XYZ file of C-alpha atoms in Angstrom:
698
model
C 23.556 -30.572 -8.114
C 24.111 -30.173 -11.886
C 27.369 -28.678 -13.089
C 26.633 -25.114 -14.354
C 29.241 -25.507 -17.086
C 27.463 -28.609 -18.359
C 23.969 -27.087 -18.278
C 25.153 -23.962 -20.121
C 25.962 -26.129 -23.177
C 22.476 -27.679 -23.299
C 19.710 -26.311 -25.589
C 17.682 -23.443 -24.169
C 14.435 -25.383 -23.739
C 16.262 -28.262 -22.053
C 17.942 -25.806 -19.658
C 14.553 -24.291 -18.839
C 13.089 -27.733 -18.164
C 15.980 -28.686 -15.891
C 15.650 -25.369 -14.039
C 11.923 -25.875 -13.514
C 12.406 -29.445 -12.308
C 15.162 -28.377 -9.904
C 12.997 -25.557 -8.523
C 10.050 -27.845 -7.893
C 12.205 -30.685 -6.610
C 13.296 -28.479 -3.730
C 9.728 -27.432 -2.951
C 7.973 -30.830 -2.838
C 8.292 -33.874 -0.554
C 10.765 -36.471 -1.788
C 8.118 -39.205 -2.061
C 6.047 -37.250 -4.603
C 6.422 -37.629 -8.352
C 8.375 -34.858 -10.056
C 5.629 -32.438 -11.208
C 6.040 -29.554 -13.600
C 6.487 -25.997 -12.401
C 4.199 -23.243 -13.612
C 7.332 -21.501 -14.895
C 7.441 -24.227 -17.531
C 4.425 -22.889 -19.402
C 3.950 -19.219 -18.423
C 4.687 -17.186 -21.592
C 7.356 -14.512 -21.827
C 4.802 -11.700 -22.228
C 3.741 -12.090 -18.567
C 4.276 -8.780 -16.779
C 3.179 -9.962 -13.313
C 3.851 -13.495 -12.082
C 3.391 -14.880 -8.565
C 3.894 -18.481 -7.474
C 3.437 -19.770 -3.914
C 4.360 -23.365 -3.063
C 3.992 -25.774 -0.147
C 1.224 -23.893 1.663
C -0.173 -27.121 3.108
C 3.230 -28.073 4.478
C 3.690 -24.609 5.979
C 0.307 -24.734 7.711
C 1.177 -28.092 9.241
C 4.555 -26.772 10.362
C 2.972 -23.705 11.959
C 0.350 -25.813 13.724
C 3.103 -27.981 15.253
C 5.497 -25.144 16.087
C 6.428 -24.069 19.614
C 5.609 -20.410 18.966
C 2.058 -21.252 17.865
C 1.618 -23.218 21.068
C 2.847 -20.187 23.033
C 0.521 -17.843 21.139
C -2.458 -20.067 21.933
C -1.512 -20.002 25.622
C -1.451 -16.209 25.629
C -4.430 -14.910 27.616
C -5.018 -11.902 25.358
C -5.042 -14.070 22.236
C -7.368 -16.673 23.800
C -9.857 -14.033 24.914
C -9.751 -12.381 21.506
C -10.562 -15.664 19.754
C -13.359 -16.310 22.241
C -14.875 -12.931 21.340
C -15.105 -14.038 17.714
C -17.176 -17.118 18.471
C -20.980 -16.795 18.088
C -22.741 -16.225 21.380
C -25.286 -19.004 21.041
C -26.150 -21.841 23.391
C -28.021 -25.102 22.787
C -31.389 -23.418 23.392
C -30.757 -20.553 20.972
C -32.306 -20.881 17.522
C -29.586 -19.036 15.571
C -29.937 -18.450 11.860
C -26.767 -19.367 9.986
C -25.290 -16.729 7.677
C -25.097 -17.431 3.953
C -21.440 -18.478 4.106
C -22.199 -20.968 6.890
C -25.097 -22.370 4.870
C -22.695 -23.094 1.992
C -20.278 -24.810 4.373
C -23.109 -26.887 5.828
C -24.205 -28.139 2.391
C -22.977 -31.737 2.085
C -22.997 -31.445 -1.716
C -20.092 -29.007 -1.443
C -17.818 -31.279 0.585
C -15.971 -32.718 -2.465
C -15.327 -29.154 -3.639
C -13.903 -28.197 -0.243
C -11.638 -31.242 -0.324
C -10.449 -30.260 -3.804
C -9.907 -26.671 -2.650
C -7.655 -27.947 0.127
C -5.674 -29.951 -2.411
C -5.480 -26.984 -4.800
C -4.027 -24.684 -2.139
C -1.577 -27.115 -0.550
C 0.888 -27.599 -3.424
C 1.338 -24.556 -5.668
C -0.790 -21.545 -6.568
C 0.305 -19.238 -9.356
C -1.041 -16.148 -11.074
C 0.078 -14.109 -14.046
C -1.213 -11.294 -16.221
C -0.098 -9.575 -19.394
C 0.441 -5.970 -20.459
C -3.295 -5.233 -20.679
C -3.756 -5.554 -16.930
C -0.699 -3.355 -16.373
C -2.070 -0.659 -18.690
C -5.379 -0.626 -16.825
C -3.564 -0.225 -13.494
C -1.587 2.686 -14.939
C -4.789 4.262 -16.260
C -6.483 3.956 -12.864
C -3.512 5.776 -11.320
C -3.810 8.568 -13.870
C -7.525 8.846 -13.086
C -6.766 9.192 -9.370
C -4.158 11.886 -10.004
C -6.547 13.740 -12.294
C -9.257 13.562 -9.634
C -7.142 15.529 -7.145
C -6.274 18.106 -9.804
C -9.957 18.385 -10.697
C -11.015 19.108 -7.124
C -8.307 21.768 -6.884
C -9.565 23.340 -10.107
C -13.149 23.278 -8.913
C -12.010 24.955 -5.682
C -10.335 27.691 -7.744
C -13.553 28.221 -9.710
C -15.549 28.495 -6.482
C -13.078 30.970 -5.027
C -13.166 33.143 -8.149
C -16.954 33.068 -8.300
C -17.195 31.292 -11.671
C -19.948 29.050 -10.371
C -21.247 27.479 -7.158
C -21.881 23.824 -6.334
C -25.583 24.530 -6.733
C -25.249 25.437 -10.419
C -26.719 23.008 -12.924
C -23.358 22.765 -14.690
C -21.372 21.754 -11.622
C -21.737 17.957 -11.889
C -21.290 18.016 -15.668
C -18.076 20.024 -15.365
C -16.794 17.760 -12.623
C -17.514 14.616 -14.669
C -15.914 16.059 -17.821
C -12.707 16.959 -15.989
C -12.414 13.684 -14.095
C -13.137 11.395 -17.042
C -10.774 13.066 -19.503
C -7.855 10.591 -18.983
C -10.255 7.699 -19.515
C -11.743 9.150 -22.704
C -8.243 9.899 -24.027
C -6.995 6.353 -23.377
C -9.902 4.083 -24.275
C -7.478 1.839 -26.153
C -6.121 0.769 -22.733
C -9.579 -0.307 -21.531
C -9.733 -3.947 -22.598
C -10.451 -7.380 -21.189
C -7.175 -8.252 -19.436
C -5.581 -11.638 -19.943
C -5.304 -13.251 -16.516
C -4.582 -16.841 -15.503
C -4.690 -18.434 -12.071
C -3.558 -22.012 -11.562
C -3.650 -24.563 -8.739
C -1.403 -27.636 -8.602
C -3.354 -30.874 -7.960
C -2.418 -34.492 -7.284
C -5.449 -36.211 -8.855
C -6.512 -34.586 -12.166
C -9.253 -37.166 -12.813
C -10.930 -36.460 -9.490
C -10.569 -32.718 -10.037
C -12.384 -32.945 -13.383
C -15.173 -34.977 -11.798
C -15.673 -32.541 -8.905
C -15.510 -29.459 -11.135
C -17.975 -30.989 -13.620
C -20.538 -31.427 -10.831
C -20.036 -27.862 -9.649
C -20.320 -26.490 -13.198
C -23.657 -28.273 -13.566
C -24.877 -26.576 -10.384
C -23.590 -23.248 -11.663
C -25.485 -23.701 -14.940
C -28.698 -24.003 -12.952
C -28.040 -20.716 -11.193
C -26.859 -18.659 -14.171
C -30.351 -17.321 -14.774
C -30.198 -15.609 -11.366
C -27.374 -13.317 -12.526
C -28.479 -9.736 -13.122
C -26.062 -9.395 -16.043
C -26.877 -11.711 -18.925
C -24.205 -13.409 -21.052
C -24.303 -13.954 -24.814
C -24.779 -17.700 -24.342
C -26.425 -17.764 -20.919
C -24.719 -21.113 -20.579
C -21.406 -22.742 -19.843
C -20.225 -24.670 -22.871
C -17.589 -27.409 -23.199
C -14.959 -26.653 -25.840
C -11.588 -28.031 -26.872
C -8.771 -25.592 -26.136
C -5.278 -26.805 -26.965
C -6.553 -30.369 -27.099
C -8.092 -30.185 -23.615
C -11.800 -30.060 -22.741
C -12.584 -26.718 -21.064
C -15.672 -25.119 -19.585
C -16.227 -21.744 -21.235
C -18.609 -18.924 -20.244
C -18.793 -15.983 -22.631
C -19.660 -12.459 -21.540
C -20.217 -9.268 -23.490
C -20.260 -5.593 -22.632
C -23.261 -5.176 -24.931
C -25.525 -6.922 -22.421
C -24.396 -4.872 -19.389
C -26.633 -1.941 -18.349
C -23.662 0.381 -17.770
C -25.831 3.371 -16.920
C -27.403 1.443 -14.038
C -24.114 -0.140 -12.956
C -22.516 3.296 -12.458
C -25.804 4.946 -11.421
C -25.306 7.804 -13.885
C -27.778 10.672 -13.806
C -29.334 11.663 -17.170
C -27.577 15.043 -17.311
C -24.182 13.295 -17.032
C -24.753 10.811 -19.866
C -22.961 12.942 -22.512
C -19.790 12.741 -20.365
C -20.049 8.963 -20.130
C -21.501 7.996 -23.497
C -18.157 7.649 -25.319
C -16.878 5.434 -22.495
C -20.036 3.306 -22.393
C -19.935 2.890 -26.176
C -16.421 1.471 -25.851
C -17.391 -0.823 -22.961
C -20.332 -2.194 -24.945
C -17.908 -3.384 -27.624
C -15.855 -5.463 -25.175
C -16.322 -9.199 -24.935
C -14.457 -12.033 -23.300
C -14.566 -15.496 -21.783
C -13.984 -17.191 -18.473
C -12.302 -20.550 -19.081
C -11.903 -23.385 -16.577
C -9.941 -26.544 -17.282
C -7.671 -29.218 -15.845
C -4.354 -29.298 -17.690
C -0.750 -30.336 -17.006
C -1.557 -31.221 -13.413
C -3.177 -27.844 -12.697
C -6.676 -26.469 -12.368
C -6.538 -23.364 -14.564
C -8.941 -20.417 -14.470
C -8.466 -17.784 -17.173
C -10.135 -14.511 -18.106
C -9.332 -13.373 -21.634
C -10.809 -12.173 -24.904
C -10.885 -15.739 -26.233
C -10.337 -19.254 -24.851
C -7.713 -19.665 -27.579
C -5.466 -17.489 -25.431
C -4.851 -20.501 -23.173
C -3.163 -22.253 -26.088
C -0.204 -19.905 -25.549
C 0.678 -21.756 -22.361
C 3.910 -23.647 -22.866
C 4.291 -22.450 -26.459
C 6.941 -20.077 -27.789
C 9.245 -17.987 -25.563
C 8.743 -18.571 -21.844
C 8.994 -16.242 -18.869
C 11.664 -18.509 -17.356
C 13.919 -17.771 -20.338
C 13.941 -13.978 -19.805
C 17.066 -12.294 -18.490
C 15.065 -10.854 -15.585
C 14.563 -14.392 -14.195
C 18.146 -15.574 -14.724
C 18.969 -15.221 -10.976
C 16.661 -18.193 -10.282
C 19.340 -20.478 -11.704
C 21.558 -19.702 -8.711
C 18.693 -20.713 -6.395
C 17.825 -23.970 -8.152
C 19.051 -26.054 -5.188
C 17.023 -24.052 -2.641
C 13.660 -25.271 -1.263
C 11.721 -22.442 -2.926
C 8.399 -21.462 -1.428
C 7.525 -18.379 -3.492
C 8.506 -16.470 -6.624
C 7.234 -12.994 -7.434
C 8.117 -11.121 -10.630
C 6.977 -7.725 -11.886
C 8.241 -6.232 -15.120
C 9.582 -2.722 -15.473
C 6.291 -1.666 -17.103
C 4.314 -3.096 -14.180
C 6.420 -1.246 -11.612
C 6.061 1.960 -13.600
C 2.272 1.483 -13.464
C 2.102 1.605 -9.647
C 5.031 3.925 -8.886
C 4.859 7.710 -9.029
C 7.548 8.449 -11.581
C 8.165 10.629 -14.612
C 5.050 9.495 -16.485
C 2.825 10.441 -13.544
C 4.550 13.817 -13.225
C 3.864 14.450 -16.898
C 0.202 13.421 -16.443
C -0.219 15.769 -13.475
C 1.231 18.702 -15.437
C -1.066 17.916 -18.356
C -4.113 17.669 -16.075
C -3.359 21.086 -14.557
C -3.091 22.625 -18.013
C -6.384 21.038 -19.079
C -7.942 22.355 -15.873
C -6.779 25.878 -16.706
C -8.346 25.589 -20.126
C -11.631 24.237 -18.742
C -11.621 26.832 -15.955
C -11.843 29.651 -18.469
C -8.727 31.536 -17.348
C -7.188 34.055 -19.718
C -4.700 32.901 -22.339
C -1.846 34.887 -20.774
C -2.534 33.403 -17.340
C -2.729 29.887 -18.768
C 0.643 30.338 -20.504
C 2.268 31.802 -17.398
C 0.994 29.027 -15.110
C 1.744 26.330 -17.690
C 5.334 27.533 -18.029
C 5.749 27.550 -14.229
C 4.281 24.024 -13.971
C 6.784 22.750 -16.558
C 9.665 24.337 -14.626
C 8.483 22.728 -11.376
C 8.278 19.354 -13.103
C 11.836 19.786 -14.381
C 13.014 20.489 -10.816
C 11.350 17.340 -9.449
C 12.177 14.959 -12.313
C 15.766 14.077 -11.219
C 14.498 13.030 -7.776
C 11.776 10.639 -8.932
C 12.331 6.862 -8.864
C 13.283 5.078 -12.081
C 11.629 1.670 -11.735
C 12.959 -1.534 -13.225
C 11.882 -5.147 -13.065
C 11.824 -6.807 -9.635
C 12.231 -10.521 -8.885
C 11.780 -11.903 -5.357
C 12.351 -15.520 -4.356
C 11.613 -17.058 -0.958
C 12.977 -20.333 0.381
C 13.049 -22.148 3.694
C 16.091 -22.283 5.939
C 16.772 -23.689 9.377
C 15.478 -20.410 10.864
C 12.336 -19.991 8.759
C 11.838 -18.294 5.410
C 14.476 -16.170 3.682
C 13.733 -13.686 0.878
C 16.104 -12.536 -1.859
C 15.108 -9.641 -4.123
C 16.756 -8.689 -7.405
C 15.729 -5.130 -8.210
C 16.759 -3.638 -11.551
C 15.475 -0.178 -10.626
C 17.992 2.626 -10.678
C 18.973 3.171 -7.011
C 18.595 6.931 -6.738
C 18.374 7.092 -2.952
C 19.401 3.674 -1.588
C 22.947 3.292 -0.309
C 24.228 -0.206 0.429
C 27.949 0.532 0.493
C 28.455 0.310 4.282
C 27.255 -1.778 7.255
C 24.111 -0.600 9.062
C 25.515 0.532 12.389
C 22.014 1.603 13.486
C 21.221 -2.103 14.107
C 23.088 -1.674 17.404
C 20.415 0.788 18.579
C 17.016 -0.876 17.969
C 16.446 -1.620 21.656
C 16.627 -4.854 23.642
C 13.282 -6.344 22.515
C 11.672 -4.671 19.496
C 8.458 -6.096 18.089
C 9.600 -5.072 14.608
C 11.924 -2.630 12.936
C 12.982 -1.339 9.549
C 16.498 0.005 9.223
C 18.165 1.563 6.222
C 20.280 4.289 4.724
C 19.242 6.840 2.109
C 21.253 9.345 0.140
C 20.217 12.585 -1.504
C 17.535 13.419 1.076
C 18.684 17.021 1.439
C 18.694 17.612 -2.334
C 15.242 16.047 -2.695
C 13.850 18.274 0.045
C 15.305 21.377 -1.585
C 13.594 20.468 -4.860
C 10.270 19.921 -3.067
C 10.695 23.168 -1.132
C 11.292 25.109 -4.330
C 8.202 23.505 -5.881
C 5.983 24.547 -2.954
C 7.443 28.054 -2.947
C 6.852 28.452 -6.680
C 3.340 27.085 -6.250
C 2.546 29.618 -3.557
C 3.906 32.412 -5.729
C 1.465 31.326 -8.445
C -1.385 31.472 -5.927
C -0.438 34.983 -4.878
C -0.025 36.148 -8.465
C -3.086 34.591 -10.087
C -5.520 33.130 -7.529
C -5.801 35.851 -4.886
C -6.468 38.697 -7.364
C -9.235 36.638 -9.011
C -11.031 35.853 -5.747
C -14.273 37.503 -4.719
C -13.919 40.069 -1.959
C -15.716 37.932 0.622
C -13.546 34.934 -0.181
C -10.378 37.007 0.121
C -11.550 38.248 3.518
C -11.881 34.653 4.705
C -8.741 33.201 3.122
C -6.103 35.927 2.873
C -5.529 36.470 6.632
C -4.620 32.821 7.089
C -2.129 32.811 4.203
C -0.606 36.141 5.220
C 0.082 34.922 8.751
C 1.274 31.440 7.751
C 3.692 32.623 5.043
C 6.467 33.754 7.451
C 5.869 30.610 9.542
C 6.333 28.449 6.441
C 9.538 30.283 5.524
C 10.876 29.801 9.034
C 10.040 26.076 8.868
C 11.811 25.800 5.510
C 14.966 27.483 6.812
C 15.015 25.226 9.857
C 14.783 22.127 7.680
C 17.366 23.229 5.105
C 19.941 24.809 7.405
C 19.609 22.966 10.702
C 17.694 19.645 10.617
C 18.556 17.915 7.346
C 22.322 18.540 6.962
C 23.308 16.573 10.093
C 20.940 13.722 9.149
C 21.604 13.420 5.410
C 23.192 10.141 4.374
C 22.998 8.626 7.850
C 21.529 5.331 9.081
C 17.961 5.380 10.364
C 15.500 2.920 11.860
C 11.780 2.873 12.557
C 11.222 0.684 15.600
C 7.996 -0.724 17.029
C 8.124 -1.558 20.735
C 5.370 -2.751 23.089
C 4.595 -2.045 26.726
C 2.036 -3.809 28.876
C -0.913 -1.895 30.291
C -4.419 -2.523 31.537
C -5.402 1.142 31.576
C -6.347 3.428 28.698
C -3.463 5.463 27.272
C -5.796 8.202 26.074
C -9.074 9.648 27.288
C -12.031 7.623 26.070
C -9.974 4.491 25.524
C -11.417 1.282 26.996
C -9.687 -0.310 30.008
C -8.810 -3.986 29.806
C -9.383 -6.788 32.350
C -5.775 -7.939 31.805
C -2.455 -6.488 30.739
C -2.426 -5.757 27.016
C 0.729 -5.023 24.972
C 0.386 -1.553 23.434
C 2.502 -0.920 20.298
C 4.628 2.226 20.424
C 6.687 3.680 17.545
C 10.156 5.208 17.744
C 12.679 6.608 15.259
C 16.462 6.295 15.572
C 18.911 8.181 13.361
C 22.655 8.636 13.221
C 23.767 12.284 13.381
C 26.807 14.104 12.023
C 26.446 17.162 14.271
C 24.298 16.770 17.423
C 24.438 20.477 18.350
C 23.223 21.562 14.913
C 20.307 19.103 15.007
C 19.406 20.138 18.550
C 19.250 23.763 17.398
C 16.962 22.645 14.565
C 14.604 20.839 16.955
C 14.366 23.941 19.151
C 13.572 26.046 16.093
C 10.874 23.570 15.013
C 9.328 23.852 18.474
C 9.174 27.617 18.052
C 7.738 27.217 14.525
C 4.941 24.993 15.837
C 3.958 27.409 18.597
C 4.156 30.315 16.148
C 1.865 28.434 13.783
C -0.701 27.933 16.552
C -0.698 31.670 17.319
C -0.990 32.562 13.616
C -3.964 30.224 13.090
C -5.774 31.531 16.176
C -5.243 35.145 15.082
C -6.369 34.413 11.521
C -9.504 32.702 12.804
C -10.269 35.604 15.122
C -9.924 38.120 12.274
C -12.472 36.249 10.150
C -14.899 35.905 13.061
C -14.449 32.149 13.389
C -14.107 30.477 16.770
C -11.396 27.761 16.666
C -11.984 24.534 18.553
C -8.665 25.106 20.314
C -6.472 28.079 21.018
C -3.230 29.042 22.708
C -3.549 26.070 25.064
C -2.494 23.849 22.130
C 1.046 25.196 22.374
C 3.746 22.862 23.642
C 5.785 23.963 26.642
C 9.562 24.003 26.745
C 10.946 20.484 27.279
C 12.262 19.133 30.511
C 15.549 17.247 30.424
C 17.582 14.709 32.349
C 21.039 13.202 31.992
C 21.400 9.412 31.821
C 24.478 7.234 31.333
C 23.214 6.528 27.793
C 22.683 10.211 26.909
C 20.451 13.244 27.494
C 16.671 12.947 27.121
C 14.312 15.896 26.560
C 10.567 15.390 26.984
C 7.483 17.555 26.553
C 4.523 17.514 28.908
C 1.611 17.387 26.494
C -1.414 19.685 27.024
C -4.136 18.104 29.172
C -6.661 19.008 26.479
C -5.057 16.432 24.193
C -6.315 13.670 26.484
C -3.195 11.478 26.643
C -2.110 9.566 29.718
C 0.859 11.035 31.605
C 2.944 8.021 30.552
C 2.877 9.391 27.012
C 5.511 12.123 26.667
C 6.804 13.118 23.239
C 10.563 13.092 23.689
C 13.934 12.963 22.009
C 17.329 11.928 23.264
C 20.912 12.558 22.166
C 23.988 10.417 22.517
C 27.267 10.578 20.623
C 26.317 10.792 16.907
C 22.790 9.497 17.647
C 19.250 10.819 18.146
C 16.087 8.955 19.174
C 12.471 10.161 18.958
C 9.741 8.233 20.789
C 6.565 8.529 22.870
C 7.977 6.905 26.028
C 11.265 8.168 27.537
C 12.235 4.653 28.677
C 12.177 3.494 25.032
C 14.476 6.365 24.116
C 16.908 5.432 26.873
C 16.953 1.795 25.716
C 17.753 2.776 22.119
C 20.432 5.317 23.029
C 22.332 2.432 24.600
C 23.736 -0.477 22.635
C 21.158 -3.146 21.863
C 21.497 -6.599 23.422
C 19.134 -8.114 20.826
C 20.515 -11.229 19.143
C 19.572 -10.867 15.484
C 19.130 -13.953 13.282
C 21.238 -14.624 10.217
C 21.996 -12.932 7.905
C 21.576 -9.809 10.092
C 23.869 -11.280 12.745
C 26.845 -10.321 10.592
C 27.085 -6.635 11.470
C 30.051 -6.013 9.144
C 28.336 -6.813 5.848
C 27.246 -3.846 3.688
C 23.476 -3.342 3.758
C 21.072 -0.796 2.296
C 18.113 -1.899 4.454
C 16.999 -4.581 6.902
C 13.620 -5.661 8.286
C 12.876 -7.660 11.446
C 9.509 -8.944 12.736
C 8.870 -10.892 15.943
C 5.831 -12.830 14.680
C 4.633 -14.308 18.025
C 4.571 -10.859 19.645
C 2.769 -9.406 16.626
C 0.074 -12.058 17.143
C -0.062 -11.154 20.833
C -0.511 -7.452 20.028
C -3.200 -8.287 17.459
C -5.053 -10.292 20.097
C -4.839 -7.381 22.522
C -6.185 -4.989 19.906
C -9.140 -7.313 19.328
C -9.891 -7.358 23.045
C -9.729 -3.568 23.300
C -11.994 -3.137 20.271
C -14.453 -5.636 21.716
C -14.440 -3.664 24.990
C -15.645 -0.542 23.217
C -19.413 -0.129 23.347
C -22.024 2.492 22.589
C -25.065 3.472 24.570
C -27.849 5.525 23.018
C -29.754 7.710 25.454
C -32.795 9.740 24.440
C -33.054 13.128 26.130
C -35.699 15.809 25.733
C -34.766 19.474 26.306
C -37.098 22.473 26.403
C -36.422 26.196 26.200
C -37.781 28.655 28.753
C -40.859 29.169 26.592
C -41.547 25.418 26.543
C -40.313 24.787 23.004
C -38.931 21.255 22.645
């Protein structure tokens, strides 16, 4: 291995080259020539980068592994695979589906061989800020959609219009599309590149050239025309590339989105912008890779390997410490990318703005709009300190003697994660879990209090502004429910704040998936199985500061649930509605039993719920520990100390950890096979019946 002190004195580009060569050297067989890594030419403006190596080697390893042999022997898995095979014998004239026809075409065999080569070495993908901006915009559209439906519901309730009005769809479209119309600058052709490492570039060019010729012949069948209606060959960065140009001008956007004529004014500004967009799809063989790019221009590919590189960024510096590892995957997302798909301060600001726009569009009075807007801003201020603050994230995977190990470097601000102490909860995940996640969070109680205040303030706004504006008939239908549920909600809130959360806050917790064999249905209507099938069952384990306080909170929650059932039944009766269920939905007081591991309390569920008697919602207490599960035996197992031998690095129980994940892959495959069998056992029978009234009417 190179001396770090020596490499630090080398020029930056030389260091990057050495890093890339070291990374790839660990990922490829020793007999292969030293190829370049995709990190060597991905530019620094990449906001999402994923590289997966040695897939072919991994597939071969899996095929030869002992656990795969055991999975194939499993009766449930074998039957499940058999169900997937087509039920056709030698005398059956079966028509092959389109995908099978492509596979049966001998002309495609060289392409399939190339595809196998392309996926066996390295596959990488990266995108720039444009793709990130479009993801963020789609999230804002989704948030605005929920606000819009709430606003429309308010307008219905206050009698401003009905869904049968001519203006309904226009109003709905205007509200929903506002974020898109306000951010058309973010709607652009994203710059995306996908690459596949190959061993024989000359053969790859030959195979791709033949396939491009076949594609040229079929271009006329596309419903959307391109500016050239052809695939041209152009020089890009000194390399011959196949280029297909497309333009938004030739796309019938109205037909694509199936827009009704009355909605066109809402969409026209958006369609006008889309018609101006143009781009290219570029395919080439370069630097030992097959590259496919979507961008505004093929010239964009010339950026590869030029100027600042992604590998030189500070965010990827931790890869230097892993240069001697046999890397199998690298995944990087920038801070901007993580912001785009995380609900954080920007999303909170967008939601507040959408509500204010909805008030304006809903025609409420100026005083009401100001009052509600001020309250919304105060609620946002309460929630803001508890929202995540994303940063860049880098994950690297490499093989070890036990399998694949992942290391993640997360630059997000850790608001709620706490990795200062060992995870003692790992001693209580049961003797044979299928999978578990264990971790420790801080600030849960404070976050709940902020959310509780937000909901309370929101309800106060409803009482102050929504109820008085409702039509009399609507109030008659809605008000009884809210009046009866308000004290129930307050009781629930007190139980959470004063009894349940304080003894749990800051403790270790684990979500555990177990499995029990059965050949009978666990719920009414479920299909029986001809053999024993492993049924997955969830459980939650949590360390507790004060068992008595938490137990009092659970009892109060039981009373809150039953009180809520009574309140809903009474509210329905007052409005003349007949609920599908009534007082029988209440849960009886739990039964209990002492065990050496602790005390277990279980509820006998109502027969109307249709669950098998083996299912009993339960919880158990031991010293500083609580377990919630659906099967009392699982609770007893987790109250005791686990005998599970965890693999490294989880075998060191004294190391500080914020979270840990464990998956028993063979058993997951077994459960998946069982699920396939159960789904295949489910059938439907249609029976036609004719009924007549006393007067003979059918």
